[in-house]
Coordinates of N, CA, C and O in Angstrom, one line a residue:
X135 N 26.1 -43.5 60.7 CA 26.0 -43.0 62.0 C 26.8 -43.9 63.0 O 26.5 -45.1 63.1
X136 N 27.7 -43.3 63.7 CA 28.2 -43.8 64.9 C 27.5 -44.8 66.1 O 26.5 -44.4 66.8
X137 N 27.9 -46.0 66.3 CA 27.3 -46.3 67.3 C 27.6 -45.4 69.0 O 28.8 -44.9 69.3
X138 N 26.8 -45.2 69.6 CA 27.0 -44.2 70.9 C 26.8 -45.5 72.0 O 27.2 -45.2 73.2
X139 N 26.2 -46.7 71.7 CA 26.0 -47.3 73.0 C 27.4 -47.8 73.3 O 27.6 -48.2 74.5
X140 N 28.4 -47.8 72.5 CA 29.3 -49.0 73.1 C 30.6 -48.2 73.0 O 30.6 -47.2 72.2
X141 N 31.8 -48.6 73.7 CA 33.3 -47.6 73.9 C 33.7 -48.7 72.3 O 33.0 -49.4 71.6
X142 N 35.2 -48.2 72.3 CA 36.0 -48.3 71.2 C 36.0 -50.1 72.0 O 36.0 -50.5 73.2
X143 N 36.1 -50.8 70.6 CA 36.5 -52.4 71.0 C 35.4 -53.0 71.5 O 35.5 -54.2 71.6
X144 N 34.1 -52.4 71.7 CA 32.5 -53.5 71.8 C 32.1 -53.0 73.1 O 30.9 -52.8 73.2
X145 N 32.9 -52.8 74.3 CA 32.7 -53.0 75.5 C 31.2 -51.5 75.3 O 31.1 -50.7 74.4
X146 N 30.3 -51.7 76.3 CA 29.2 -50.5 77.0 C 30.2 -49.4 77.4 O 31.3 -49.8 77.8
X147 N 29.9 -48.2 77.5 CA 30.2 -46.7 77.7 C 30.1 -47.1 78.7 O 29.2 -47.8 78.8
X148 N 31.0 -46.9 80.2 CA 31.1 -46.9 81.6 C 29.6 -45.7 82.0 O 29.2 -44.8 81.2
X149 N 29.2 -46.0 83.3 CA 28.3 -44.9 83.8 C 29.0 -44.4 85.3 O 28.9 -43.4 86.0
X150 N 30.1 -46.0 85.4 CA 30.4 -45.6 87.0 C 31.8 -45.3 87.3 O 32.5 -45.8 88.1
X151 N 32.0 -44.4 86.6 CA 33.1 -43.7 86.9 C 33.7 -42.2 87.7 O 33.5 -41.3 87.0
X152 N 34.1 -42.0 88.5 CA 34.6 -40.9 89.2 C 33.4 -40.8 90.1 O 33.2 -41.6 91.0
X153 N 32.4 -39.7 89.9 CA 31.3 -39.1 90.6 C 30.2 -40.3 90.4 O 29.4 -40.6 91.2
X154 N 30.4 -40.9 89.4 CA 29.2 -41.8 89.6 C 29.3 -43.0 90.1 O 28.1 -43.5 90.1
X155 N 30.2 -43.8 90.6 CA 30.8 -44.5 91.7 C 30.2 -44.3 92.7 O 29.7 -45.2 93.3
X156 N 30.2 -42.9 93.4 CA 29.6 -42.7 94.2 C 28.1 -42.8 94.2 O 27.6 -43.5 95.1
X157 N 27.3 -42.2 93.3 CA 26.5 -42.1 93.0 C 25.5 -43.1 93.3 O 24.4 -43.0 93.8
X158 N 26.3 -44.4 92.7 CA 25.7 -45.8 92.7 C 25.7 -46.3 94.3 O 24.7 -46.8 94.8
X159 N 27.0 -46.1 94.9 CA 27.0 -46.1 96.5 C 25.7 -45.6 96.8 O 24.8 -46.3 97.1
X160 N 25.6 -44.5 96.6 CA 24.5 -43.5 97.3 C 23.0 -44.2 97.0 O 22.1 -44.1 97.8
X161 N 23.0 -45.0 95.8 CA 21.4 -45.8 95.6 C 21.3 -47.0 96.0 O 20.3 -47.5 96.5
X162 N 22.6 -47.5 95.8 CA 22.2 -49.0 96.6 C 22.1 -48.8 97.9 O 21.1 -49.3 98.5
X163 N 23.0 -48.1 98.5 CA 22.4 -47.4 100.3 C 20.9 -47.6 100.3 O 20.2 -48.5 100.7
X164 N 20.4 -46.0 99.5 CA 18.6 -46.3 99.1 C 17.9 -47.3 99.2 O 16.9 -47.5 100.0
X165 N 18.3 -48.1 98.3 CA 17.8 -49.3 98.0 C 18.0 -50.2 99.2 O 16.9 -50.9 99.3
X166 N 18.7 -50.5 100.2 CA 18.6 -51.3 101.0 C 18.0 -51.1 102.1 O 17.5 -51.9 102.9
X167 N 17.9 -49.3 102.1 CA 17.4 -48.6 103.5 C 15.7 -48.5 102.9 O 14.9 -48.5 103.9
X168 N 15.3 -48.4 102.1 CA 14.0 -48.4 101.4 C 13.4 -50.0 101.3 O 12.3 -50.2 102.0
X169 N 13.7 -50.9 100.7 CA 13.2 -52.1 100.7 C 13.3 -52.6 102.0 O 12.4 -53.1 102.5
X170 N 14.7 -52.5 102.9 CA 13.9 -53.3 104.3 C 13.2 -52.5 105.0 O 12.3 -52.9 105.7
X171 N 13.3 -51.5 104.8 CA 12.0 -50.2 105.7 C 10.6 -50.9 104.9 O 9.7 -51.4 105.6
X172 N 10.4 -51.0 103.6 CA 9.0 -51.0 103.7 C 8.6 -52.6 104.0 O 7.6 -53.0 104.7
X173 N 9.7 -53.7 103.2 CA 9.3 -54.7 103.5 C 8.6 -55.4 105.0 O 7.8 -56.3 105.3
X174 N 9.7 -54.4 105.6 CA 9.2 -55.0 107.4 C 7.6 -54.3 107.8 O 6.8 -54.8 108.5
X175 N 7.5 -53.2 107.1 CA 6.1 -52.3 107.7 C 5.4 -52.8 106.4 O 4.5 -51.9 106.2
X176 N 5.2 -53.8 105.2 CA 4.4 -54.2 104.4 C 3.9 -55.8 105.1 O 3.0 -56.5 104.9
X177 N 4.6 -55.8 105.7 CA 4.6 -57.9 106.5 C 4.8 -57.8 108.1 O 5.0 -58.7 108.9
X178 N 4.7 -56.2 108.4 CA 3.9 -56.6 109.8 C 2.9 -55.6 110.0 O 1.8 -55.9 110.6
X179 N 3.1 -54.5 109.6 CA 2.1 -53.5 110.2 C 1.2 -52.5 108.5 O 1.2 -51.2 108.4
X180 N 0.7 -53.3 107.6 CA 0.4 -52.7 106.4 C -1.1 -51.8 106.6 O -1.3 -50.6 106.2
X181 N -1.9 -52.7 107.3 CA -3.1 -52.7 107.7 C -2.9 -50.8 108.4 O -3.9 -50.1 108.2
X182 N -1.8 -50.2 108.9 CA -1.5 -48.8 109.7 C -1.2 -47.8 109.0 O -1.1 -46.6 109.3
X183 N -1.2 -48.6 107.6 CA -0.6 -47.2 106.6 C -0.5 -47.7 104.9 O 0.3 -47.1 104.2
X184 N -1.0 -48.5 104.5 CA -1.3 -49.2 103.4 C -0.7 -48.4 102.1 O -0.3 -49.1 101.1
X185 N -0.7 -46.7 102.2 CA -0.5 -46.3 101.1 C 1.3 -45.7 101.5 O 2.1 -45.7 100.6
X186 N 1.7 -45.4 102.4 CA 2.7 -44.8 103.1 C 3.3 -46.1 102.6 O 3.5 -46.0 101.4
X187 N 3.6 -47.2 103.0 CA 4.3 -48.3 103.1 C 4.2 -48.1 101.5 O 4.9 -47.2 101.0
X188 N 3.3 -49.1 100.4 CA 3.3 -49.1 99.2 C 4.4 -48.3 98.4 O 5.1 -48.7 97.5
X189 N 4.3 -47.0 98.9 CA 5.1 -46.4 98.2 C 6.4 -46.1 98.4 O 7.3 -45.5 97.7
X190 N 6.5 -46.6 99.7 CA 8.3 -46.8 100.4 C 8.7 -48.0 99.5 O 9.9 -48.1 99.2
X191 N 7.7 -49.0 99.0 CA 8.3 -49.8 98.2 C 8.4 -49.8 96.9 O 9.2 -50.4 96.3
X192 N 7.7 -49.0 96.5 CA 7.6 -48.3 95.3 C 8.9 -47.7 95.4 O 9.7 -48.4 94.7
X193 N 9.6 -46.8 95.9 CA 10.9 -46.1 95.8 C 12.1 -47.1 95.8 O 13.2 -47.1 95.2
X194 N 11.4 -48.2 96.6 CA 13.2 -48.6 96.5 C 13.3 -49.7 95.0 O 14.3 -50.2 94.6
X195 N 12.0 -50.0 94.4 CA 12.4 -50.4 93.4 C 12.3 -49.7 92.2 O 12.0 -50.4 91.2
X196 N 12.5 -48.1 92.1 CA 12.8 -47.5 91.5 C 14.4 -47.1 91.7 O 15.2 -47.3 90.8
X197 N 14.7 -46.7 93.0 CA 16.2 -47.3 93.3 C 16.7 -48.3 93.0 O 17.9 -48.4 92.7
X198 N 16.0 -49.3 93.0 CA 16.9 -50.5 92.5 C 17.1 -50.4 91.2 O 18.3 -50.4 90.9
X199 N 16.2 -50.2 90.1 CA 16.2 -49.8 88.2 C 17.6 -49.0 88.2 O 18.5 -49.3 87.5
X200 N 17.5 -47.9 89.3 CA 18.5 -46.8 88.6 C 19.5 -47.3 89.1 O 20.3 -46.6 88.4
X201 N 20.1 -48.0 89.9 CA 21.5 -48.5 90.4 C 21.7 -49.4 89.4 O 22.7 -49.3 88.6
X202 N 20.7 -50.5 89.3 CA 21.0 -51.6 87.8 C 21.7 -51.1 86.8 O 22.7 -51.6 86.4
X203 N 20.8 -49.6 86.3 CA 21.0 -49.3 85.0 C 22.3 -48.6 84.8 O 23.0 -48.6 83.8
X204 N 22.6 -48.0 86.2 CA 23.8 -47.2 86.0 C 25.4 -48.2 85.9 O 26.5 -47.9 85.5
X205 N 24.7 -49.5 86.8 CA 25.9 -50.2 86.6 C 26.0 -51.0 85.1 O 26.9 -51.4 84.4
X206 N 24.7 -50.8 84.9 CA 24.6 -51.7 83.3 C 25.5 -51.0 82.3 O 26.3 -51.6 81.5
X207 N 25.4 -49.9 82.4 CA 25.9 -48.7 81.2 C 25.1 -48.8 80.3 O 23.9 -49.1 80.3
X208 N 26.2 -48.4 79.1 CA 25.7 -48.0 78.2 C 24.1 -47.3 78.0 O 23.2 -47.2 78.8
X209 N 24.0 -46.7 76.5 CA 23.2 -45.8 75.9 C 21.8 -45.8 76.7 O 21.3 -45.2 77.7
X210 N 21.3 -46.9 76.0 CA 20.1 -47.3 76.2 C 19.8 -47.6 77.9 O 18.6 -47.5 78.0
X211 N 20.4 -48.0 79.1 CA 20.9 -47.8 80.3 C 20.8 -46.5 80.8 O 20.0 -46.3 81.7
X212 N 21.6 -45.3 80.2 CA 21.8 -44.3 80.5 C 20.5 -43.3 80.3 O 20.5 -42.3 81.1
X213 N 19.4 -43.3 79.4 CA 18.3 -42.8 78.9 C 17.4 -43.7 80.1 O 16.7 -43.0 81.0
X214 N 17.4 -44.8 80.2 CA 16.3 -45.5 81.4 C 16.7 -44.9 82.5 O 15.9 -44.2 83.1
X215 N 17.7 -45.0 82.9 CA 18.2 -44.4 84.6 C 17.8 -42.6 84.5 O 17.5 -41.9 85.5
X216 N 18.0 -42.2 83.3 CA 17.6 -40.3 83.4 C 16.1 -40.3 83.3 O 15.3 -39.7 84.0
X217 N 15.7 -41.0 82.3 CA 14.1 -41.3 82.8 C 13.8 -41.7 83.9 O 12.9 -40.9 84.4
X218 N 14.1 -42.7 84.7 CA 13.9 -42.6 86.1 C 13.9 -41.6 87.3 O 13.0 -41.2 88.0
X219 N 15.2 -41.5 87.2 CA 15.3 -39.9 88.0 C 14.8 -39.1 87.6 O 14.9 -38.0 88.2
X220 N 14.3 -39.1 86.9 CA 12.9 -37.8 86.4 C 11.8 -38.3 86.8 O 11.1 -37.4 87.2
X221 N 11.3 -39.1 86.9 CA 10.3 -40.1 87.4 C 10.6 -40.0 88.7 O 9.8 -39.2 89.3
X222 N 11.5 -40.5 89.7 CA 11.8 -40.4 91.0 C 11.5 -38.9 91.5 O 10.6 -38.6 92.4
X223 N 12.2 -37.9 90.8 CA 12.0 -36.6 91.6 C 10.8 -36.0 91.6 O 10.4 -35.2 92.4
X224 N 10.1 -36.7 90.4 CA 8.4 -36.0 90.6 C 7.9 -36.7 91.3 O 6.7 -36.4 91.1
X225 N 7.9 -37.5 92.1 CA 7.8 -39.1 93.0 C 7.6 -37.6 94.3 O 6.6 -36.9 94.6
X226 N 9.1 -37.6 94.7 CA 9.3 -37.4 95.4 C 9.1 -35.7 96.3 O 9.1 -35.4 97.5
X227 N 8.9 -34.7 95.0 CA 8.5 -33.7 95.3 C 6.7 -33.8 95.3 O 6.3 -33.2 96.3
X228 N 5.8 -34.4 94.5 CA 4.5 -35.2 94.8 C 3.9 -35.7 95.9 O 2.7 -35.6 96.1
X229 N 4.9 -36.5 97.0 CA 4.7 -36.8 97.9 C 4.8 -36.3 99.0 O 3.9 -36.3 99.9
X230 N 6.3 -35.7 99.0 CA 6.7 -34.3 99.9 C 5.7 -33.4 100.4 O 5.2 -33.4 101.5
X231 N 5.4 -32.5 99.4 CA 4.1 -31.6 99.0 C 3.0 -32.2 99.6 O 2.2 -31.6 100.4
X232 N 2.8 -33.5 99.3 CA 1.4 -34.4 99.8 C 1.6 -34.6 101.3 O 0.6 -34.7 101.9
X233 N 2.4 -34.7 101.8 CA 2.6 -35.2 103.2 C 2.6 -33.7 104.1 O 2.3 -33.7 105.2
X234 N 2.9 -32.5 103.6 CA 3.0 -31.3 104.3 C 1.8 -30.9 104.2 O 1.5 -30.1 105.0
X235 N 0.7 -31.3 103.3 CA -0.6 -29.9 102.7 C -1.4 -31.3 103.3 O -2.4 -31.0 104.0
X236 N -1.4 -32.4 103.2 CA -2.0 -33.7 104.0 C -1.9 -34.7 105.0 O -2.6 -35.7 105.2
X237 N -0.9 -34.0 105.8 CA -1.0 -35.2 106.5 C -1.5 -36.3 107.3 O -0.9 -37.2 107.8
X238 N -3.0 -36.1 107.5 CA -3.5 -36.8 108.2 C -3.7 -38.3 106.9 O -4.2 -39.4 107.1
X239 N -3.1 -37.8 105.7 CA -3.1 -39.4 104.4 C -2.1 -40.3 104.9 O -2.1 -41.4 104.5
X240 N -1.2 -39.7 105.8 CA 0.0 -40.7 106.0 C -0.2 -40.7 107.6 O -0.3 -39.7 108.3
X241 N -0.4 -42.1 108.0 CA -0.3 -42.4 109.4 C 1.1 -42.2 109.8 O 1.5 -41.8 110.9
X242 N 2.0 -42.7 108.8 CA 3.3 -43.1 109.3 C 4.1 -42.1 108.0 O 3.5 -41.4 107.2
X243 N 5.3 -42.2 108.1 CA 6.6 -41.5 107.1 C 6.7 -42.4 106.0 O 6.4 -43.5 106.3
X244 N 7.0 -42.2 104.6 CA 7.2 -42.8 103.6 C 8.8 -42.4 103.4 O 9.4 -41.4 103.9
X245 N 9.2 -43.4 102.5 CA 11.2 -42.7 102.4 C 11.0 -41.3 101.7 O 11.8 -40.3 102.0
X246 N 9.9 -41.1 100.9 CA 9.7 -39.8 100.7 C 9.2 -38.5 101.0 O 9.5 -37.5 100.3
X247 N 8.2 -38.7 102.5 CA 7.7 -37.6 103.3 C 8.5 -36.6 103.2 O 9.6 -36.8 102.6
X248 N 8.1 -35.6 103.7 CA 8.6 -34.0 103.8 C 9.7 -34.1 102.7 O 10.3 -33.0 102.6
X249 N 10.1 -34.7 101.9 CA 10.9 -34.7 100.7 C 12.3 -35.7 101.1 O 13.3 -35.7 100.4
X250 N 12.1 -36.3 101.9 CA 13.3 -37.5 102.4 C 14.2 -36.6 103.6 O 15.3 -36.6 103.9
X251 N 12.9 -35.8 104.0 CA 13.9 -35.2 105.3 C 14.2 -36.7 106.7 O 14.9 -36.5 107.7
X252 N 13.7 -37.7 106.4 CA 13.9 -38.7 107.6 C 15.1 -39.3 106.6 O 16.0 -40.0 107.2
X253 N 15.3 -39.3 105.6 CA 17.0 -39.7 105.0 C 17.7 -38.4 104.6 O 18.1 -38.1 103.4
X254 N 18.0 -37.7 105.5 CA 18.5 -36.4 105.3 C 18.7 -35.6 104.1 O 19.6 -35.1 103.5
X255 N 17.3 -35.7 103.9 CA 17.0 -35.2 101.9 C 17.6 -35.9 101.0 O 17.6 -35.2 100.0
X256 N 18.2 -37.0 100.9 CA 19.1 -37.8 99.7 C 17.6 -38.1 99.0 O 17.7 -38.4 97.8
X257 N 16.8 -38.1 99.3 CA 15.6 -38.7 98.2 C 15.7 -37.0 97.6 O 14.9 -37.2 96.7
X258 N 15.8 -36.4 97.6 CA 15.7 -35.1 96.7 C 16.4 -34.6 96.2 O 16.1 -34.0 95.1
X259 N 17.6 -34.7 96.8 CA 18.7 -34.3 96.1 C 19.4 -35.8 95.2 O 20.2 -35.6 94.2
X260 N 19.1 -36.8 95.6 CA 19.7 -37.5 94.7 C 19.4 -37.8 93.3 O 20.2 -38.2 92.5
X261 N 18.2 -37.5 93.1 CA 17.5 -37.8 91.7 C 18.3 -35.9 90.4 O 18.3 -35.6 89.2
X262 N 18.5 -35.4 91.1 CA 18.8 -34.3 90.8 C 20.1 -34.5 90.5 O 20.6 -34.1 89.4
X263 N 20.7 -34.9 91.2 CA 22.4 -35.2 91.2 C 22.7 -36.2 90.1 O 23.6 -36.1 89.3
X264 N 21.6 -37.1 90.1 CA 21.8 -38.4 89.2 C 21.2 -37.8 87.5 O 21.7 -38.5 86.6
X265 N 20.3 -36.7 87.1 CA 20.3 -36.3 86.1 C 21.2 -35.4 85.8 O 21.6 -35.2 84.7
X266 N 21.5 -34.9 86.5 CA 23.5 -34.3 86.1 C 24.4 -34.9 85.5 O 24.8 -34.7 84.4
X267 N 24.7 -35.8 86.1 CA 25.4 -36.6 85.9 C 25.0 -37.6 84.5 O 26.0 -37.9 83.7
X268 N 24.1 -37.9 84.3 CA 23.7 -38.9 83.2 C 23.4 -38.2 82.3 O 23.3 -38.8 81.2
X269 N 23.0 -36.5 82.4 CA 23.5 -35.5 80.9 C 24.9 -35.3 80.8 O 25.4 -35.2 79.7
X270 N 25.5 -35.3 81.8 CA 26.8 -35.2 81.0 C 27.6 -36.1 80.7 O 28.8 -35.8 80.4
X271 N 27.1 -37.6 80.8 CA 28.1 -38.9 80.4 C 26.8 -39.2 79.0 O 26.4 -40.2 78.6
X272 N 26.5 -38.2 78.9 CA 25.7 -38.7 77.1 C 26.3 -38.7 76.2 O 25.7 -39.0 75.1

């Protein structure tokens, strides 16, 4: 049986190529706009929303896995980051849902309220975009 994790000559199967260059742009953005959002509202104001914050930080280091993995490549890389994004979008449609039919649970916005309508839906559409993409570089 063929190895699938690695290109011809040893090197890892690229992940970030053409559309997924972007891709990775689009999560490290995430990832920076998610960890300093929650870090600043977990180390000054946690006590106002304990579970809202938590899970702003919870996203961005799920964004961070999937940007890692996508830059990591290969096989075994590519299976973690599509697990993730499957993991993210139930994240994110979960909390969505939770923040419309509950809101009085969230004092404040999480990066994933109303489904990442305060990041112009990239939390919803991105996890979606990102298992596209990582079925078809299988």
């Amino acid at each position: 049986m063929p190895d699938t994790t690695t290109a011809p000559g040893g090197a890892r199967k690229r992940l970030v190529s053409g559309p997924g260059l972007l891709l990775v742009w689009l999560y490290g953005v995430m990832v920076v706009g998610a960890l300093s959002r929650s870090a600043y509202q977990i180390s000054t104001e946690f006590d106002r929303a304990p579970l809202a914050y938590s899970l702003s930080g919870a996203a961005a280091l799920v964004y961070a896995f999937i940007t890692y993995s996508l830059v990591r490549g290969g096989e075994t890389a590519r299976r973690a980051a599509l697990f993730c994004c499957a993991a993210e979008l139930a994240g994110v449609l979960a909390v969505g849902t939770w923040t419309l039919v509950r809101p009085e649970a969230f004092p404040d916005a999480t990066v994933w309220s109303d489904f990442g309508m305060g990041y112009l839906f990239i939390p919803v559409i991105l996890p979606i975009t990102g298992m596209l993409w990582l079925r078809a570089k299988r």
